[in-house]
Amino acid sequence: MKFNIAKQGGVPAKLVFEDKIEGSYLNHLKEKELFSGKAEEVYYSLDPNLNAHLFIGLGKEEKIDLEVLRKTFFKAASELLKNKVEEVELHIPKLNNLCNYKMAEAIAEGMLHATYQYDKFKSDRKEQTEITVNYNPEKGKEERAEKGINEAVKLMEAVFLTRDLVNQPPNVIYPETLAKIAKEKLEAKGVKVTVHGKKEIEDLKMEAFLSVARASAKEPKLIVMEYYNNPDSKEKIALVGKGLTYDSGGYAIKPATSMVTMFTDMGGSGTVIGAMHALADLKAKVNVVAVVASCENMISGDGYRNGDIIGSMSGKTIEIINTDAEGRLTLADAVYYATNNLGATKLIDLATLTGACVAAFGEQVSGAVTNNDEFFEELVKANERAGEIVWKMPTIDYYKKMNESKVADLKNSGGKLGGMMTAGLFVGSFLAKEDIPWIHIDIAGTAYITEKFGYLKEYATGTLVKSLYYMLSKEA
């Protein structure tokens, strides 16, 4: 999709408000219940002279926000693609007092969402129609609109990178290839990427990470990404992403139907890589490091077992209650490495961690555990800008005690009750200093969805790439 600013040409799009239907043609469509101007309603037609008409419903103007624009223009672009329209002309006035920059960004984002397709392994895939969008903002606001559109294009490139990583099967994306793609994509944007192999991971004494990895024939990789673009700041924020490129459950083996999509268990790492891509591509003034402990959780004669007691990089010992609670073990070493070895002053970890989160929130809301409400409010503000939802869970001492072991420092499962909170608190217990501001985000339901939701198509979503960019770049 190509965007031009203040240029004419293409199928003319008419914006229609639900409470301001004017003209005999629009009234005819309303009477026939074909189009009434409601938000997200789109009508495309050809008249007898083969002139195309596109009507875009925006509902009532006082209810228009950025999310309404994303959803509505996603529908508009989907309709254009379906009808193989190659050029469209948009005239966007001031809407509900929204700024031109954010409006243009939301409209472009919505339209770009419609272009994403995952058909890499389809032998009969067809080329998608290339749409040119001639975007005409309020007069005098062309520069602001262009900035918003350019930001949307780069953000969506990062979101699509995350989607591609999460969507691909485990015979294509495994620790080595995930590390290779991260290096290729991010170093081109100015991010330093260091990949550590098994020997270096052993030297770091990452026993928790290595215990999960040891049953797989695929060598684990510790992927470290560094982006420094604010020399005046002492703040260094860490992003840690769960990197299980396949999870069989280990000896606590999953049912066959549950294993089919376990290539998505690296959704946290895909999100972190996408966020780093966006931050670097848009030259955010921030210092960010990212860590991914990537491996497979497989089964072999040397696999770790329920009942084992293992160590960790931090020195804490862990009783293994469930080999399918493996992600938190890899995160434990990654979180300690980020805060101890890299000196992160704040940390956000993202993981497809628990079924408990999916049971509580479904596929539309991510769950969070944090030790710092002020830091979390920064995320909430970014979520509002991005149109994404993260819900904070309680962290009472009761949940922390559920992770205590009688034979080791901790156990890797607190049981069935409160599973989202106990899992998050387990990860947080591996901060190098317990007062480091930290947010754990469980994206088990939101990273990969089974049914389309708004402008998110089924499968990988790239959720939270936008929020992380807005939060860390201070653009919210």
PDB file of C-alpha atoms in Angstrom, residues 85 140 164 184 192 268 317 332 355 376 394-395 407 431:
ATOM      1  CA  VAL A  85      -9.386  -1.175  -6.592  1.00  0.00           C
ATOM      2  CA  GLY A 140      -2.349  23.348   6.261  1.00  0.00           C
ATOM      3  CA  ASP A 164       5.538 -13.570  10.546  1.00  0.00           C
ATOM      4  CA  GLU A 184      19.446  -9.587  10.089  1.00  0.00           C
ATOM      5  CA  LYS A 192      23.500  -4.429  18.221  1.00  0.00           C
ATOM      6  CA  GLY A 268       6.952 -12.995  23.663  1.00  0.00           C
ATOM      7  CA  THR A 317      17.194 -23.396  43.497  1.00  0.00           C
ATOM      8  CA  ALA A 332      14.076 -16.545  35.269  1.00  0.00           C
ATOM      9  CA  GLY A 355      -3.720 -21.124  30.252  1.00  0.00           C
ATOM     10  CA  PHE A 376       2.345   0.292  34.952  1.00  0.00           C
ATOM     11  CA  PRO A 394      -3.381  -8.528  42.329  1.00  0.00           C
ATOM     12  CA  THR A 395      -0.047  -9.515  43.896  1.00  0.00           C
ATOM     13  CA  VAL A 407      12.842 -28.671  49.509  1.00  0.00           C
ATOM     14  CA  LEU A 431      15.082  -9.570  39.367  1.00  0.00           C
TER      15      LEU A 431
END
